[in-house]
Amino acid sequence: MAEPIIEVTGLDYRYEDGTQALSDVSFTIQPHEFVALIGTNGSGKTTLSKCLNGILKATGGAVVVDGLTIGPSTRSAQLIKSIGYVFQNPDHQLFNNRIYDEIAYAPRNLHLAAEDVDSRVREAARIAGIPERLFDDHPFFQTKGIRQRIAIASILSLRPKVIIVDEPTTGQDYRQSREVMDFLRMLNETAGHTIIVITHDMEIVAEYTQRVIAMTGGRILLDGATREVLTRADVIAQADLMPPLVTQLAQGLADDRFSGTTLFAEELLAEWRRVVGAGEEMRHVG
Ligand SMILES: Nc1ncnc2c1ncn2[C@@H]1O[C@H](COP(=O)(O)OP(=O)(O)OP(=O)(O)O)[C@@H](O)[C@H]1O
């Protein structure tokens, strides 16, 4: 197996006011994984993300990202090529007057030559689907979907191996949510980025992620394959979340004919047809 891109061992984080936000958190993430971090409000998802990108320093345990152990003297700047964090609200991240300058901001801070900055801006914009004709426009006058893409492009221009995206679908309609998630899938599958998505939307988790880390009270409740976690009704309830609607229905039907582990409508329909088909056969035999 490849070296993990993230290795967290016995991580504790206590805020200055004494709030214990993380307790004994351990997991590893391999390169190219697409992971969902789920949990109720206050379960520690954001604190954990900030510990991963070096904004916060563990008060106990160890965090290693892309081979670098994050210690008290590690600066976020040392990590920006390894890990990037896209804020829940893109407006908390965007502060330049031109879209071009927004995407160029971080590579300029790396003191790259102007032509290298320019090629990174164009590359990030192209991947993020931001037309160059918008480069001179103000980020704030764009739709939320485009502002989100600008926020992601401004992280992509650093070419980080891991991208953490906090609540990418909040406040977006079905089509916009699918668009941003399809885009993250493309970054994962085509460009090879490791993606960690923080979300409360279990339909999105079911459809897009391979693995789920469920948190509650600053601890990991369950870490496993997406289907395994989303069909554990006890775990999902403890995390104060609801499984996808289809899974709720499947669990209501669960018996010796229905598995209770379906995540998607087509799967449940296939089980239904099998059961109905078997019933028809029984009638004919009878
Ligand atoms: N700056 C802070 N100072 C003190 N306590 C904090 C601070 N930020 C967060 N906390 C506390 O730490 C715990 C974990 O919060 P965190 O924001 O990491 O959770 P979260 O799972 O990201 O929640 P949400 O889904 O609401 O974003 C909570 O009890 C929260 O109140």
XYZ file of N, CA and C in Angstrom, residues 100 103 115-128 130 132 135 157:
60
model
N -9.165 37.256 -11.500
C -7.789 36.841 -11.809
C -6.904 36.991 -10.569
N -7.425 34.327 -7.881
C -6.816 33.010 -8.146
C -5.286 33.108 -8.088
N 5.155 34.711 -15.080
C 4.591 33.808 -16.097
C 4.144 32.479 -15.484
N 4.836 32.042 -14.399
C 4.401 30.813 -13.714
C 3.067 31.051 -13.006
N 2.951 32.233 -12.386
C 1.683 32.583 -11.726
C 0.579 32.563 -12.783
N 0.854 33.201 -13.919
C -0.154 33.299 -14.968
C -0.575 31.915 -15.459
N 0.397 31.012 -15.662
C -0.010 29.701 -16.183
C -0.802 28.932 -15.125
N -0.452 29.124 -13.835
C -1.230 28.448 -12.779
C -2.656 28.991 -12.696
N -2.791 30.310 -12.876
C -4.133 30.910 -12.813
C -4.985 30.355 -13.949
N -4.414 30.316 -15.150
C -5.192 29.845 -16.302
C -5.535 28.365 -16.158
N -4.566 27.589 -15.659
C -4.813 26.152 -15.452
C -5.933 25.946 -14.425
N -5.830 26.640 -13.269
C -6.832 26.462 -12.200
C -8.208 26.908 -12.683
N -8.245 28.022 -13.428
C -9.527 28.535 -13.921
C -10.137 27.544 -14.912
N -9.286 26.986 -15.768
C -9.784 26.036 -16.770
C -10.364 24.801 -16.067
N -9.621 24.254 -15.090
C -10.100 23.063 -14.379
C -11.391 23.379 -13.633
N -11.433 24.575 -13.035
C -12.610 24.945 -12.236
C -13.775 25.433 -13.102
N -13.937 28.275 -14.994
C -14.171 29.724 -14.954
C -13.650 30.323 -16.264
N -12.141 32.665 -19.051
C -11.159 33.753 -18.915
C -11.797 35.122 -19.137
N -12.186 37.117 -16.032
C -11.011 37.407 -15.197
C -11.016 38.811 -14.582
N -4.771 26.628 -7.591
C -3.594 27.283 -8.172
C -2.327 26.970 -7.364
